[in-house]
Tab-separated table of C-alpha atoms in Angstrom:
chain	number	residue	atom	x	y	z
E	810	MET	CA	127.641	128.589	125.790
E	811	MET	CA	124.735	128.641	123.177
E	812	MET	CA	127.160	127.977	120.440
E	813	SER	CA	128.799	125.075	122.346
E	814	ARG	CA	125.325	123.628	122.745
E	815	LEU	CA	124.652	124.428	119.211
E	816	LEU	CA	127.635	122.543	118.080
E	817	ALA	CA	127.143	119.535	120.600
E	818	ALA	CA	123.702	119.219	118.988
E	819	VAL	CA	125.170	119.423	115.690
E	820	LEU	CA	127.787	116.631	116.290
E	821	ALA	CA	125.108	114.401	117.947
E	822	ALA	CA	123.093	114.717	114.856
E	823	LEU	CA	126.077	113.941	112.548
E	824	PHE	CA	126.857	110.877	114.878
E	825	LEU	CA	123.103	109.668	113.993
E	826	ILE	CA	123.345	110.390	110.424
E	827	ALA	CA	126.729	108.839	109.662
E	828	PRO	CA	125.795	105.278	110.451
E	829	ALA	CA	122.791	105.667	108.505
E	830	ILE	CA	124.569	106.664	105.460
E	831	ALA	CA	127.206	104.139	105.595
E	832	GLU	CA	124.253	101.408	106.003
E	833	ASP	CA	122.116	102.703	102.756
E	834	ALA	CA	125.460	103.118	101.019
E	835	GLU	CA	126.222	99.319	101.691
E	836	LEU	CA	122.653	98.483	100.989
E	837	ALA	CA	122.769	100.011	97.654
E	838	LYS	CA	126.092	98.163	96.684
E	839	LEU	CA	124.343	94.705	97.440
E	840	ALA	CA	121.389	96.033	95.580
E	841	ARG	CA	123.686	95.679	92.313
E	842	ALA	CA	125.194	92.567	93.151
E	843	SER	CA	124.558	89.131	91.175
E	844	GLY	CA	123.520	85.853	92.716
E	845	THR	CA	121.816	85.538	96.059
E	846	PRO	CA	123.207	87.979	98.184
E	847	GLU	CA	122.513	88.223	102.005
E	848	ILE	CA	120.887	91.815	102.771
E	849	PRO	CA	121.023	92.550	106.381
E	850	GLY	CA	117.295	92.679	107.897
E	851	LEU	CA	115.897	90.692	105.021
E	852	LYS	CA	115.587	86.953	104.876
E	853	ILE	CA	115.080	86.122	101.109
E	854	VAL	CA	114.595	82.434	99.479
E	855	TRP	CA	116.190	82.659	96.127
E	856	LEU	CA	114.066	80.539	93.728
E	857	ALA	CA	115.623	82.583	90.957
E	858	PRO	CA	118.999	83.887	91.593
E	859	TRP	CA	119.803	87.589	90.413
E	860	GLY	CA	121.904	88.147	87.288
E	861	ASP	CA	123.335	90.747	86.001
E	862	VAL	CA	121.406	93.683	86.829
E	863	GLY	CA	122.444	95.240	83.281
E	864	SER	CA	120.844	92.176	81.548
E	865	ALA	CA	117.252	92.704	83.704
E	866	ASN	CA	113.975	93.851	82.301
E	867	PRO	CA	113.757	97.685	82.388
E	868	TRP	CA	111.613	98.029	85.426
E	869	ARG	CA	110.476	101.540	85.934
E	870	ASN	CA	107.700	101.049	88.645
E	871	ILE	CA	107.254	99.179	91.421
E	872	ILE	CA	103.510	97.872	91.946
E	873	VAL	CA	102.339	96.668	95.511
E	874	HIS	CA	99.562	93.865	95.415
E	875	GLN	CA	98.086	91.946	98.227
E	876	THR	CA	96.798	88.400	97.967
E	877	GLU	CA	93.403	87.053	99.155
E	878	GLY	CA	95.311	83.976	100.445
E	879	PRO	CA	96.045	82.785	104.072
E	880	ALA	CA	99.321	83.227	105.885
E	881	GLY	CA	101.532	80.536	104.378
E	882	SER	CA	100.407	81.069	100.862
E	883	ALA	CA	103.238	82.971	99.710
E	884	ARG	CA	105.569	79.989	99.486
E	885	GLY	CA	103.218	78.142	97.647
E	886	GLY	CA	102.594	81.202	95.158
E	887	ALA	CA	105.951	81.792	94.565
E	888	GLN	CA	107.062	78.110	93.849
E	889	ALA	CA	104.081	77.959	91.220
E	890	GLN	CA	105.549	81.195	89.693
E	891	ALA	CA	109.003	80.043	89.658
E	892	LYS	CA	107.559	76.916	87.499
E	893	LYS	CA	106.022	79.063	85.207
E	894	PRO	CA	107.501	82.446	85.467
E	895	THR	CA	104.780	84.541	82.950
E	896	ARG	CA	101.673	83.074	84.871
E	897	ARG	CA	99.301	85.686	86.557
E	898	GLY	CA	101.454	86.749	89.565
E	899	VAL	CA	104.659	88.573	90.398
E	900	THR	CA	108.391	88.640	90.424
E	901	VAL	CA	108.661	89.000	94.723
E	902	TRP	CA	106.226	87.483	97.198
E	903	VAL	CA	105.898	88.412	100.845
E	904	GLU	CA	105.113	85.983	103.608
E	905	THR	CA	103.179	87.252	106.771
E	906	ASP	CA	106.545	86.086	108.893
E	907	GLY	CA	108.409	88.797	106.466
E	908	THR	CA	110.145	85.814	104.266
E	909	VAL	CA	110.807	87.364	100.882
E	910	TYR	CA	110.422	84.805	98.138
E	911	TRP	CA	112.291	86.059	94.815
E	912	ALA	CA	110.434	83.613	92.219
E	913	VAL	CA	111.298	84.833	88.768
E	914	ALA	CA	114.354	85.710	86.922
E	915	GLU	CA	114.480	89.288	86.479
E	916	ASN	CA	114.343	89.226	82.393
E	917	LEU	CA	111.054	87.608	82.548
E	918	VAL	CA	107.750	89.312	83.084
E	919	PRO	CA	104.970	87.854	84.922
E	920	THR	CA	101.306	88.649	84.055
E	921	HIS	CA	99.946	91.157	86.879
E	922	GLY	CA	98.222	94.274	86.911
E	923	ASP	CA	95.093	94.868	84.730
E	924	GLY	CA	96.439	97.340	82.342
E	925	ALA	CA	96.575	100.771	84.344
E	926	ASN	CA	92.779	100.965	83.353
E	927	ARG	CA	92.255	103.599	86.567
E	928	ASN	CA	91.647	107.273	85.312
E	929	ASP	CA	89.467	108.788	88.189
E	930	ASN	CA	92.298	110.200	90.098
E	931	LYS	CA	90.835	108.884	93.326
E	932	TYR	CA	93.939	108.123	94.705
E	933	ILE	CA	96.779	109.796	92.784
E	934	ASP	CA	96.731	111.787	89.492
E	935	ASN	CA	96.515	108.845	87.058
E	936	GLY	CA	97.708	111.262	84.126
E	937	PRO	CA	101.114	109.658	84.129
E	938	THR	CA	99.820	106.181	85.069
E	939	TYR	CA	96.709	105.249	82.784
E	940	ARG	CA	97.904	103.047	80.129
E	941	GLN	CA	101.488	103.338	81.302
E	942	VAL	CA	102.288	101.557	84.514
E	943	VAL	CA	101.883	97.841	83.008
E	944	ARG	CA	103.508	94.724	83.633
E	945	ASP	CA	106.253	95.183	81.015
E	946	ASN	CA	107.856	97.989	82.753
E	947	SER	CA	106.265	97.291	86.374
E	948	ILE	CA	107.975	94.868	88.894
E	949	GLY	CA	105.484	93.071	91.404
E	950	VAL	CA	105.647	92.600	94.903
E	951	GLU	CA	102.739	90.231	96.467
E	952	PHE	CA	102.248	90.367	100.211
E	953	ALA	CA	100.328	87.178	101.378
E	954	GLY	CA	97.554	86.893	104.251
E	955	ASN	CA	94.715	88.879	103.993
E	956	TYR	CA	92.301	86.060	104.435
E	957	PRO	CA	89.586	85.724	105.451
E	958	ASP	CA	89.517	89.433	106.340
E	959	VAL	CA	90.747	91.194	102.785
E	960	ALA	CA	90.642	94.380	104.941
E	961	ALA	CA	93.244	93.128	106.876
E	962	GLY	CA	96.572	94.882	106.619
E	963	PRO	CA	99.855	93.646	106.517
E	964	THR	CA	101.730	92.117	109.295
E	965	GLU	CA	104.541	94.105	111.159
E	966	ALA	CA	107.053	91.597	109.875
E	967	GLN	CA	105.919	92.580	106.484
E	968	VAL	CA	106.048	96.004	107.039
E	969	ALA	CA	109.733	95.824	108.356
E	970	ALA	CA	110.669	93.521	105.290
E	971	TRP	CA	109.305	96.243	103.045
E	972	ARG	CA	111.155	99.037	104.611
E	973	ILE	CA	114.148	97.256	103.388
E	974	LEU	CA	113.115	95.300	100.061
E	975	VAL	CA	111.568	98.917	98.721
E	976	LYS	CA	114.903	100.415	99.108
E	977	VAL	CA	116.760	97.528	97.594
E	978	LEU	CA	114.409	97.193	94.416
E	979	ARG	CA	114.736	101.265	94.352
E	980	ALA	CA	118.180	100.916	94.174
E	981	ARG	CA	118.588	97.736	92.051
E	982	TYR	CA	116.477	99.196	89.038
E	983	GLY	CA	116.860	102.904	89.731
E	984	ILE	CA	113.203	103.348	90.353
E	985	PRO	CA	112.012	106.878	91.923
E	986	LEU	CA	110.004	107.138	95.228
E	987	GLU	CA	107.031	108.486	92.796
E	988	ARG	CA	106.842	105.435	90.847
E	989	VAL	CA	106.140	103.241	93.835
E	990	TYR	CA	102.491	102.303	93.434
E	991	ALA	CA	99.602	100.352	95.065
E	992	HIS	CA	97.634	98.126	92.591
E	993	ASN	CA	94.383	100.023	93.705
E	994	TRP	CA	95.928	103.341	92.618
E	995	ILE	CA	96.297	102.333	88.893
E	996	ASP	CA	93.785	99.649	88.611
E	997	TYR	CA	90.010	99.144	89.390
E	998	LYS	CA	90.136	96.581	92.234
E	999	ASP	CA	88.054	94.914	94.866
E	1000	ALA	CA	85.873	97.372	96.472
E	1001	ARG	CA	86.148	96.292	99.832
E	1002	TYR	CA	89.718	97.104	100.323
E	1003	CYS	CA	92.563	99.090	98.788
E	1004	GLU	CA	94.891	96.755	97.724
E	1005	GLY	CA	98.364	97.615	98.456
E	1006	CYS	CA	97.570	101.328	99.493
E	1007	TRP	CA	98.919	101.175	102.867
E	1008	LEU	CA	102.164	99.643	101.935
E	1009	ALA	CA	102.705	101.887	99.163
E	1010	THR	CA	102.000	104.818	100.995
E	1011	LEU	CA	104.325	103.886	103.902
E	1012	ALA	CA	107.079	103.837	101.265
E	1013	ARG	CA	106.325	107.291	100.295
E	1014	VAL	CA	106.396	108.568	103.709
E	1015	TRP	CA	109.635	106.811	104.525
E	1016	GLY	CA	111.153	108.621	101.493
E	1017	GLU	CA	114.463	108.153	100.418
């Protein structure tokens, strides 16, 4: 009886795991595509379609940013970024309703980050990040909407989008989980709040 219960529990677990594995495999396949793929669970506005991933900038890290802009500002920020890709900003913008704007071609490098100048180990070990996690090797994701309260966290829709988006970015560029960083973890930022910290922490908690 005990063995049959154990077997039933194992089989039940396998039934739960198998669909998740299939979904992850499909997501990984879509993440290596070109053009404007439809990714389940994400609404993406493609201002700059994907090219051949082999021609993309060699992104090694992901930096999570938050803008001090109101709800609705991601669209305008992404459009301005698309017009001038290397301006101060990022490649990917996320609106409060979870809409993702892919604003910049993958082979171009927007100006974001402050040169990885944090070296106090306040949030993480900055030994591997100091002057090393910089704009040239880090793809930036900007979450809009923390205005007028800069300490306000991301919306539920943004968190839901991030859960999928971070998997897509990691799969597309082969970025390990430990190289997902909050902006505040690698740069000295606004002391009123910890920019990107909750989102980067969530990514690490979610795991592979």
